[in-house]
């Protein structure tokens, strides 16, 4: 299976890829894009590892800032694409 390629899929340019990331509405879409494009995302340490108190956001802050885990993941993927490709 080494060297297996996905047939019928053309890798996207950087601009197309950023637009596709913004257009993702589910984790499965985002993960499929990450897999097909070979995007590498770096892990970040948890706040508990550095003894920092985690910031707890209220529901109003999450909604107004769109600060959901999915949106944060999309931002990390965008950052990886912007820095890597």
mmCIF file of N, CA, C and O in Angstrom:
data_model
loop_
_atom_site.group_PDB
_atom_site.id
_atom_site.type_symbol
_atom_site.label_atom_id
_atom_site.label_comp_id
_atom_site.label_asym_id
_atom_site.label_seq_id
_atom_site.Cartn_x
_atom_site.Cartn_y
_atom_site.Cartn_z
ATOM 1 N N UNK A 1 0.815 -1.196 0.000
ATOM 2 C CA UNK A 1 0.000 0.000 0.000
ATOM 3 C C UNK A 1 0.854 1.254 0.000
ATOM 4 O O UNK A 1 0.330 2.333 -0.082
ATOM 5 N N UNK A 2 2.173 1.092 0.138
ATOM 6 C CA UNK A 2 3.027 2.268 0.109
ATOM 7 C C UNK A 2 2.904 2.948 -1.240
ATOM 8 O O UNK A 2 2.875 2.307 -2.269
ATOM 9 N N UNK A 3 2.832 4.255 -1.199
ATOM 10 C CA UNK A 3 2.746 4.995 -2.448
ATOM 11 C C UNK A 3 1.340 5.066 -3.003
ATOM 12 O O UNK A 3 1.148 5.484 -4.134
ATOM 13 N N UNK A 4 0.338 4.642 -2.231
ATOM 14 C CA UNK A 4 -1.044 4.717 -2.690
ATOM 15 C C UNK A 4 -1.453 6.174 -2.809
ATOM 16 O O UNK A 4 -1.129 6.990 -1.957
ATOM 17 N N UNK A 5 -2.118 6.504 -3.889
ATOM 18 C CA UNK A 5 -2.560 7.885 -4.094
ATOM 19 C C UNK A 5 -4.070 7.931 -4.205
ATOM 20 O O UNK A 5 -4.719 6.945 -4.560
ATOM 21 N N UNK A 6 -4.603 9.084 -3.917
ATOM 22 C CA UNK A 6 -6.032 9.295 -4.053
ATOM 23 C C UNK A 6 -6.285 9.702 -5.491
ATOM 24 O O UNK A 6 -5.720 10.670 -5.986
ATOM 25 N N UNK A 7 -7.103 8.950 -6.167
ATOM 26 C CA UNK A 7 -7.379 9.243 -7.569
ATOM 27 C C UNK A 7 -8.534 10.232 -7.670
ATOM 28 O O UNK A 7 -9.458 10.211 -6.882
ATOM 29 N N UNK A 8 -8.419 11.118 -8.642
ATOM 30 C CA UNK A 8 -9.490 12.060 -8.885
ATOM 31 C C UNK A 8 -9.477 13.267 -7.957
ATOM 32 O O UNK A 8 -10.407 14.047 -7.958
ATOM 33 N N UNK A 9 -8.420 13.421 -7.183
ATOM 34 C CA UNK A 9 -8.331 14.570 -6.292
ATOM 35 C C UNK A 9 -7.118 15.396 -6.689
ATOM 36 O O UNK A 9 -6.010 14.886 -6.823
ATOM 37 N N UNK A 10 -7.351 16.679 -6.906
ATOM 38 C CA UNK A 10 -6.282 17.604 -7.253
ATOM 39 C C UNK A 10 -5.998 18.469 -6.041
ATOM 40 O O UNK A 10 -6.914 19.061 -5.467
ATOM 41 N N UNK A 11 -4.725 18.520 -5.628
ATOM 42 C CA UNK A 11 -4.367 19.346 -4.471
ATOM 43 C C UNK A 11 -4.705 20.801 -4.770
ATOM 44 O O UNK A 11 -4.565 21.265 -5.886
ATOM 45 N N UNK A 12 -5.151 21.499 -3.732
ATOM 46 C CA UNK A 12 -5.575 22.879 -3.871
ATOM 47 C C UNK A 12 -4.400 23.837 -3.702
ATOM 48 O O UNK A 12 -3.434 23.536 -3.019
ATOM 49 N N UNK A 13 -4.540 25.018 -4.312
ATOM 50 C CA UNK A 13 -3.547 26.069 -4.081
ATOM 51 C C UNK A 13 -3.790 26.616 -2.673
ATOM 52 O O UNK A 13 -4.804 26.318 -2.037
ATOM 53 N N UNK A 14 -2.861 27.433 -2.212
ATOM 54 C CA UNK A 14 -2.962 27.984 -0.856
ATOM 55 C C UNK A 14 -4.257 28.783 -0.684
ATOM 56 O O UNK A 14 -4.974 28.617 0.303
ATOM 57 N N UNK A 15 -4.598 29.616 -1.647
ATOM 58 C CA UNK A 15 -5.820 30.434 -1.570
ATOM 59 C C UNK A 15 -7.070 29.552 -1.569
ATOM 60 O O UNK A 15 -8.005 29.787 -0.804
ATOM 61 N N UNK A 16 -7.073 28.528 -2.434
ATOM 62 C CA UNK A 16 -8.217 27.609 -2.485
ATOM 63 C C UNK A 16 -8.353 26.838 -1.177
ATOM 64 O O UNK A 16 -9.464 26.602 -0.703
ATOM 65 N N UNK A 17 -7.223 26.474 -0.618
ATOM 66 C CA UNK A 17 -7.220 25.700 0.619
ATOM 67 C C UNK A 17 -7.758 26.527 1.780
ATOM 68 O O UNK A 17 -8.574 26.053 2.569
ATOM 69 N N UNK A 18 -7.336 27.781 1.884
ATOM 70 C CA UNK A 18 -7.835 28.651 2.948
ATOM 71 C C UNK A 18 -9.342 28.862 2.814
ATOM 72 O O UNK A 18 -10.071 28.861 3.803
ATOM 73 N N UNK A 19 -9.808 29.008 1.581
ATOM 74 C CA UNK A 19 -11.245 29.179 1.343
ATOM 75 C C UNK A 19 -12.009 27.903 1.711
ATOM 76 O O UNK A 19 -13.086 27.955 2.300
ATOM 77 N N UNK A 20 -11.428 26.747 1.390
ATOM 78 C CA UNK A 20 -12.064 25.469 1.711
ATOM 79 C C UNK A 20 -12.139 25.257 3.224
ATOM 80 O O UNK A 20 -13.130 24.730 3.728
ATOM 81 N N UNK A 21 -11.097 25.677 3.941
ATOM 82 C CA UNK A 21 -11.104 25.551 5.406
ATOM 83 C C UNK A 21 -12.228 26.396 5.990
ATOM 84 O O UNK A 21 -12.965 25.950 6.864
ATOM 85 N N UNK A 22 -12.373 27.620 5.493
ATOM 86 C CA UNK A 22 -13.448 28.494 5.976
ATOM 87 C C UNK A 22 -14.830 27.921 5.664
ATOM 88 O O UNK A 22 -15.783 28.149 6.407
ATOM 89 N N UNK A 23 -14.919 27.180 4.569
ATOM 90 C CA UNK A 23 -16.206 26.613 4.157
ATOM 91 C C UNK A 23 -16.593 25.337 4.891
ATOM 92 O O UNK A 23 -17.723 24.867 4.759
ATOM 93 N N UNK A 24 -15.679 24.763 5.657
ATOM 94 C CA UNK A 24 -15.987 23.531 6.389
ATOM 95 C C UNK A 24 -17.016 23.808 7.481
ATOM 96 O O UNK A 24 -16.870 24.747 8.250
ATOM 97 N N UNK A 25 -18.028 22.956 7.528
ATOM 98 C CA UNK A 25 -19.079 23.124 8.535
ATOM 99 C C UNK A 25 -19.111 21.978 9.541
ATOM 100 O O UNK A 25 -19.915 22.006 10.466
ATOM 101 N N UNK A 26 -18.250 20.988 9.342
ATOM 102 C CA UNK A 26 -18.220 19.867 10.278
ATOM 103 C C UNK A 26 -16.788 19.370 10.456
ATOM 104 O O UNK A 26 -15.916 19.639 9.625
ATOM 105 N N UNK A 27 -16.573 18.656 11.551
ATOM 106 C CA UNK A 27 -15.255 18.077 11.814
ATOM 107 C C UNK A 27 -14.854 17.087 10.734
ATOM 108 O O UNK A 27 -13.695 17.031 10.332
ATOM 109 N N UNK A 28 -15.811 16.308 10.252
ATOM 110 C CA UNK A 28 -15.478 15.306 9.238
ATOM 111 C C UNK A 28 -14.988 15.970 7.948
ATOM 112 O O UNK A 28 -14.048 15.478 7.323
ATOM 113 N N UNK A 29 -15.598 17.082 7.561
ATOM 114 C CA UNK A 29 -15.135 17.814 6.377
ATOM 115 C C UNK A 29 -13.721 18.345 6.596
ATOM 116 O O UNK A 29 -12.862 18.232 5.729
ATOM 117 N N UNK A 30 -13.497 18.933 7.763
ATOM 118 C CA UNK A 30 -12.192 19.507 8.073
ATOM 119 C C UNK A 30 -11.121 18.424 8.130
ATOM 120 O O UNK A 30 -10.039 18.579 7.560
ATOM 121 N N UNK A 31 -11.409 17.290 8.786
ATOM 122 C CA UNK A 31 -10.435 16.206 8.879
ATOM 123 C C UNK A 31 -10.155 15.579 7.517
ATOM 124 O O UNK A 31 -9.029 15.185 7.230
ATOM 125 N N UNK A 32 -11.167 15.469 6.669
ATOM 126 C CA UNK A 32 -10.950 14.939 5.319
ATOM 127 C C UNK A 32 -10.021 15.855 4.529
ATOM 128 O O UNK A 32 -9.110 15.394 3.833
ATOM 129 N N UNK A 33 -10.221 17.152 4.672
ATOM 130 C CA UNK A 33 -9.368 18.124 3.994
ATOM 131 C C UNK A 33 -7.932 18.046 4.508
ATOM 132 O O UNK A 33 -6.973 18.053 3.732
ATOM 133 N N UNK A 34 -7.792 17.928 5.824
ATOM 134 C CA UNK A 34 -6.466 17.793 6.429
ATOM 135 C C UNK A 34 -5.770 16.549 5.900
ATOM 136 O O UNK A 34 -4.593 16.584 5.538
ATOM 137 N N UNK A 35 -6.495 15.442 5.817
ATOM 138 C CA UNK A 35 -5.908 14.185 5.357
ATOM 139 C C UNK A 35 -5.543 14.241 3.879
ATOM 140 O O UNK A 35 -4.434 13.853 3.497
ATOM 141 N N UNK A 36 -6.444 14.728 3.044
ATOM 142 C CA UNK A 36 -6.190 14.758 1.606
ATOM 143 C C UNK A 36 -5.057 15.712 1.235
ATOM 144 O O UNK A 36 -4.299 15.443 0.305
ATOM 145 N N UNK A 37 -4.949 16.812 1.955
ATOM 146 C CA UNK A 37 -3.927 17.808 1.650
ATOM 147 C C UNK A 37 -2.614 17.550 2.388
ATOM 148 O O UNK A 37 -1.616 18.205 2.113
ATOM 149 N N UNK A 38 -2.624 16.628 3.339
ATOM 150 C CA UNK A 38 -1.405 16.326 4.084
ATOM 151 C C UNK A 38 -0.978 17.465 5.001
ATOM 152 O O UNK A 38 0.213 17.720 5.162
ATOM 153 N N UNK A 39 -1.929 18.135 5.618
ATOM 154 C CA UNK A 39 -1.645 19.262 6.507
ATOM 155 C C UNK A 39 -1.157 18.723 7.849
ATOM 156 O O UNK A 39 -1.742 17.796 8.399
ATOM 157 N N UNK A 40 -0.097 19.313 8.369
ATOM 158 C CA UNK A 40 0.462 18.909 9.658
ATOM 159 C C UNK A 40 0.147 19.987 10.680
ATOM 160 O O UNK A 40 0.453 21.154 10.473
ATOM 161 N N UNK A 41 -0.472 19.576 11.786
ATOM 162 C CA UNK A 41 -0.836 20.508 12.853
ATOM 163 C C UNK A 41 -0.009 20.160 14.078
ATOM 164 O O UNK A 41 0.079 18.995 14.458
ATOM 165 N N UNK A 42 0.589 21.164 14.693
ATOM 166 C CA UNK A 42 1.406 20.947 15.882
ATOM 167 C C UNK A 42 0.521 20.924 17.121
ATOM 168 O O UNK A 42 -0.417 21.704 17.233
ATOM 169 N N UNK A 43 0.849 20.045 18.044
ATOM 170 C CA UNK A 43 0.123 19.957 19.305
ATOM 171 C C UNK A 43 0.587 21.076 20.231
ATOM 172 O O UNK A 43 1.741 21.472 20.207
ATOM 173 N N UNK A 44 -0.318 21.581 21.040
ATOM 174 C CA UNK A 44 0.008 22.591 22.036
ATOM 175 C C UNK A 44 -0.154 21.978 23.411
ATOM 176 O O UNK A 44 -1.012 21.118 23.619
ATOM 177 N N UNK A 45 0.634 22.427 24.346
ATOM 178 C CA UNK A 45 0.519 21.880 25.698
ATOM 179 C C UNK A 45 -0.731 22.432 26.379
ATOM 180 O O UNK A 45 -1.186 23.524 26.080
ATOM 181 N N UNK A 46 -1.252 21.658 27.274
ATOM 182 C CA UNK A 46 -2.422 22.065 28.036
ATOM 183 C C UNK A 46 -2.020 23.060 29.114
ATOM 184 O O UNK A 46 -0.903 23.041 29.607
ATOM 185 N N UNK A 47 -2.950 23.917 29.514
ATOM 186 C CA UNK A 47 -2.636 24.928 30.517
ATOM 187 C C UNK A 47 -2.234 24.298 31.851
ATOM 188 O O UNK A 47 -1.462 24.870 32.594
ATOM 189 N N UNK A 48 -2.721 23.113 32.150
ATOM 190 C CA UNK A 48 -2.369 22.435 33.397
ATOM 191 C C UNK A 48 -0.904 22.067 33.466
ATOM 192 O O UNK A 48 -0.321 21.969 34.537
ATOM 193 N N UNK A 49 -0.283 21.881 32.306
ATOM 194 C CA UNK A 49 1.128 21.519 32.280
ATOM 195 C C UNK A 49 2.016 22.685 32.711
ATOM 196 O O UNK A 49 3.121 22.497 33.178
ATOM 197 N N UNK A 50 1.525 23.908 32.546
ATOM 198 C CA UNK A 50 2.335 25.067 32.911
ATOM 199 C C UNK A 50 1.831 25.731 34.198
ATOM 200 O O UNK A 50 2.260 26.824 34.540
ATOM 201 N N UNK A 51 0.900 25.077 34.863
ATOM 202 C CA UNK A 51 0.314 25.589 36.109
ATOM 203 C C UNK A 51 -0.388 26.931 35.945
ATOM 204 O O UNK A 51 -0.503 27.695 36.889
ATOM 205 N N UNK A 52 -0.844 27.245 34.730
ATOM 206 C CA UNK A 52 -1.629 28.451 34.520
ATOM 207 C C UNK A 52 -3.101 28.131 34.760
ATOM 208 O O UNK A 52 -3.574 27.047 34.430
ATOM 209 N N UNK A 53 -3.809 29.069 35.309
ATOM 210 C CA UNK A 53 -5.232 28.869 35.529
ATOM 211 C C UNK A 53 -5.950 28.978 34.191
ATOM 212 O O UNK A 53 -5.781 29.973 33.487
ATOM 213 N N UNK A 54 -6.738 27.967 33.823
ATOM 214 C CA UNK A 54 -7.452 28.046 32.552
ATOM 215 C C UNK A 54 -8.519 29.131 32.594
ATOM 216 O O UNK A 54 -9.163 29.353 33.623
ATOM 217 N N UNK A 55 -8.686 29.821 31.484
ATOM 218 C CA UNK A 55 -9.699 30.865 31.388
ATOM 219 C C UNK A 55 -11.024 30.209 31.003
ATOM 220 O O UNK A 55 -11.117 29.527 29.984
ATOM 221 N N UNK A 56 -12.021 30.412 31.831
ATOM 222 C CA UNK A 56 -13.339 29.852 31.562
ATOM 223 C C UNK A 56 -14.206 30.937 30.927
ATOM 224 O O UNK A 56 -14.411 31.994 31.518
ATOM 225 N N UNK A 57 -14.688 30.663 29.726
ATOM 226 C CA UNK A 57 -15.547 31.613 29.032
ATOM 227 C C UNK A 57 -17.005 31.288 29.319
ATOM 228 O O UNK A 57 -17.394 30.131 29.377
ATOM 229 N N UNK A 58 -17.791 32.334 29.471
ATOM 230 C CA UNK A 58 -19.228 32.151 29.652
ATOM 231 C C UNK A 58 -19.900 31.928 28.310
ATOM 232 O O UNK A 58 -19.312 32.180 27.256
ATOM 233 N N UNK A 59 -21.146 31.469 28.316
ATOM 234 C CA UNK A 59 -21.855 31.215 27.051
ATOM 235 C C UNK A 59 -21.946 32.448 26.157
ATOM 236 O O UNK A 59 -21.816 32.350 24.947
ATOM 237 N N UNK A 60 -22.140 33.618 26.766
ATOM 238 C CA UNK A 60 -22.228 34.846 25.973
ATOM 239 C C UNK A 60 -20.940 35.153 25.244
ATOM 240 O O UNK A 60 -20.941 35.571 24.087
ATOM 241 N N UNK A 61 -19.815 34.945 25.911
ATOM 242 C CA UNK A 61 -18.510 35.196 25.292
ATOM 243 C C UNK A 61 -18.241 34.218 24.157
ATOM 244 O O UNK A 61 -17.697 34.591 23.123
ATOM 245 N N UNK A 62 -18.615 32.968 24.355
ATOM 246 C CA UNK A 62 -18.380 31.951 23.331
ATOM 247 C C UNK A 62 -19.183 32.276 22.078
ATOM 248 O O UNK A 62 -18.668 32.219 20.959
ATOM 249 N N UNK A 63 -20.432 32.649 22.258
ATOM 250 C CA UNK A 63 -21.302 32.938 21.116
ATOM 251 C C UNK A 63 -20.859 34.210 20.411
ATOM 252 O O UNK A 63 -20.763 34.256 19.185
ATOM 253 N N UNK A 64 -20.567 35.264 21.170
ATOM 254 C CA UNK A 64 -20.211 36.535 20.549
ATOM 255 C C UNK A 64 -18.865 36.474 19.836
ATOM 256 O O UNK A 64 -18.670 37.099 18.807
ATOM 257 N N UNK A 65 -17.925 35.707 20.357
ATOM 258 C CA UNK A 65 -16.590 35.621 19.760
ATOM 259 C C UNK A 65 -16.450 34.425 18.822
ATOM 260 O O UNK A 65 -15.395 34.242 18.217
ATOM 261 N N UNK A 66 -17.473 33.604 18.711
ATOM 262 C CA UNK A 66 -17.403 32.353 17.942
ATOM 263 C C UNK A 66 -16.203 31.539 18.410
ATOM 264 O O UNK A 66 -15.436 31.013 17.613
ATOM 265 N N UNK A 67 -16.021 31.473 19.714
ATOM 266 C CA UNK A 67 -14.858 30.788 20.278
ATOM 267 C C UNK A 67 -15.242 29.369 20.686
ATOM 268 O O UNK A 67 -15.242 29.019 21.856
ATOM 269 N N UNK A 68 -15.550 28.573 19.692
ATOM 270 C CA UNK A 68 -15.874 27.177 19.946
ATOM 271 C C UNK A 68 -14.639 26.333 19.644
ATOM 272 O O UNK A 68 -13.739 26.775 18.921
ATOM 273 N N UNK A 69 -14.556 25.128 20.167
ATOM 274 C CA UNK A 69 -13.412 24.271 19.843
ATOM 275 C C UNK A 69 -13.249 24.056 18.337
ATOM 276 O O UNK A 69 -12.132 24.030 17.829
ATOM 277 N N UNK A 70 -14.352 23.950 17.611
ATOM 278 C CA UNK A 70 -14.288 23.756 16.158
ATOM 279 C C UNK A 70 -13.659 24.978 15.478
ATOM 280 O O UNK A 70 -12.814 24.845 14.594
ATOM 281 N N UNK A 71 -14.065 26.176 15.885
ATOM 282 C CA UNK A 71 -13.507 27.393 15.303
ATOM 283 C C UNK A 71 -12.028 27.543 15.641
ATOM 284 O O UNK A 71 -11.233 27.995 14.820
ATOM 285 N N UNK A 72 -11.648 27.140 16.852
ATOM 286 C CA UNK A 72 -10.229 27.194 17.237
ATOM 287 C C UNK A 72 -9.409 26.217 16.401
ATOM 288 O O UNK A 72 -8.293 26.525 15.984
ATOM 289 N N UNK A 73 -9.964 25.032 16.139
ATOM 290 C CA UNK A 73 -9.272 24.047 15.309
ATOM 291 C C UNK A 73 -9.117 24.574 13.882
ATOM 292 O O UNK A 73 -8.054 24.447 13.276
ATOM 293 N N UNK A 74 -10.169 25.177 13.344
ATOM 294 C CA UNK A 74 -10.083 25.755 12.010
ATOM 295 C C UNK A 74 -9.004 26.831 11.951
ATOM 296 O O UNK A 74 -8.245 26.913 10.981
ATOM 297 N N UNK A 75 -8.896 27.639 13.004
ATOM 298 C CA UNK A 75 -7.871 28.683 13.048
ATOM 299 C C UNK A 75 -6.476 28.071 13.061
ATOM 300 O O UNK A 75 -5.557 28.576 12.395
ATOM 301 N N UNK A 76 -6.299 26.967 13.793
ATOM 302 C CA UNK A 76 -4.997 26.284 13.824
ATOM 303 C C UNK A 76 -4.651 25.694 12.459
ATOM 304 O O UNK A 76 -3.498 25.730 12.029
ATOM 305 N N UNK A 77 -5.647 25.146 11.769
ATOM 306 C CA UNK A 77 -5.417 24.578 10.441
ATOM 307 C C UNK A 77 -5.051 25.692 9.466
ATOM 308 O O UNK A 77 -4.119 25.554 8.666
ATOM 309 N N UNK A 78 -5.761 26.822 9.544
ATOM 310 C CA UNK A 78 -5.441 27.972 8.694
ATOM 311 C C UNK A 78 -3.998 28.435 8.951
ATOM 312 O O UNK A 78 -3.268 28.738 8.022
ATOM 313 N N UNK A 79 -3.607 28.478 10.229
ATOM 314 C CA UNK A 79 -2.258 28.910 10.581
ATOM 315 C C UNK A 79 -1.219 27.944 10.021
ATOM 316 O O UNK A 79 -0.184 28.369 9.490
ATOM 317 N N UNK A 80 -1.492 26.644 10.106
ATOM 318 C CA UNK A 80 -0.570 25.640 9.583
ATOM 319 C C UNK A 80 -0.412 25.771 8.067
ATOM 320 O O UNK A 80 0.688 25.645 7.534
ATOM 321 N N UNK A 81 -1.508 26.049 7.390
ATOM 322 C CA UNK A 81 -1.467 26.210 5.936
ATOM 323 C C UNK A 81 -0.701 27.485 5.565
ATOM 324 O O UNK A 81 0.153 27.485 4.675
ATOM 325 N N UNK A 82 -0.978 28.558 6.277
ATOM 326 C CA UNK A 82 -0.318 29.836 5.982
ATOM 327 C C UNK A 82 1.194 29.756 6.211
ATOM 328 O O UNK A 82 1.964 30.325 5.446
ATOM 329 N N UNK A 83 1.613 29.032 7.217
ATOM 330 C CA UNK A 83 3.041 28.926 7.537
ATOM 331 C C UNK A 83 3.749 27.840 6.727
ATOM 332 O O UNK A 83 4.934 27.950 6.458
ATOM 333 N N UNK A 84 2.997 26.791 6.359
ATOM 334 C CA UNK A 84 3.641 25.631 5.773
ATOM 335 C C UNK A 84 3.667 25.566 4.266
ATOM 336 O O UNK A 84 4.588 25.027 3.672
ATOM 337 N N UNK A 85 2.669 26.071 3.600
ATOM 338 C CA UNK A 85 2.612 25.904 2.141
ATOM 339 C C UNK A 85 3.075 27.117 1.405
ATOM 340 O O UNK A 85 2.937 28.206 1.776
#
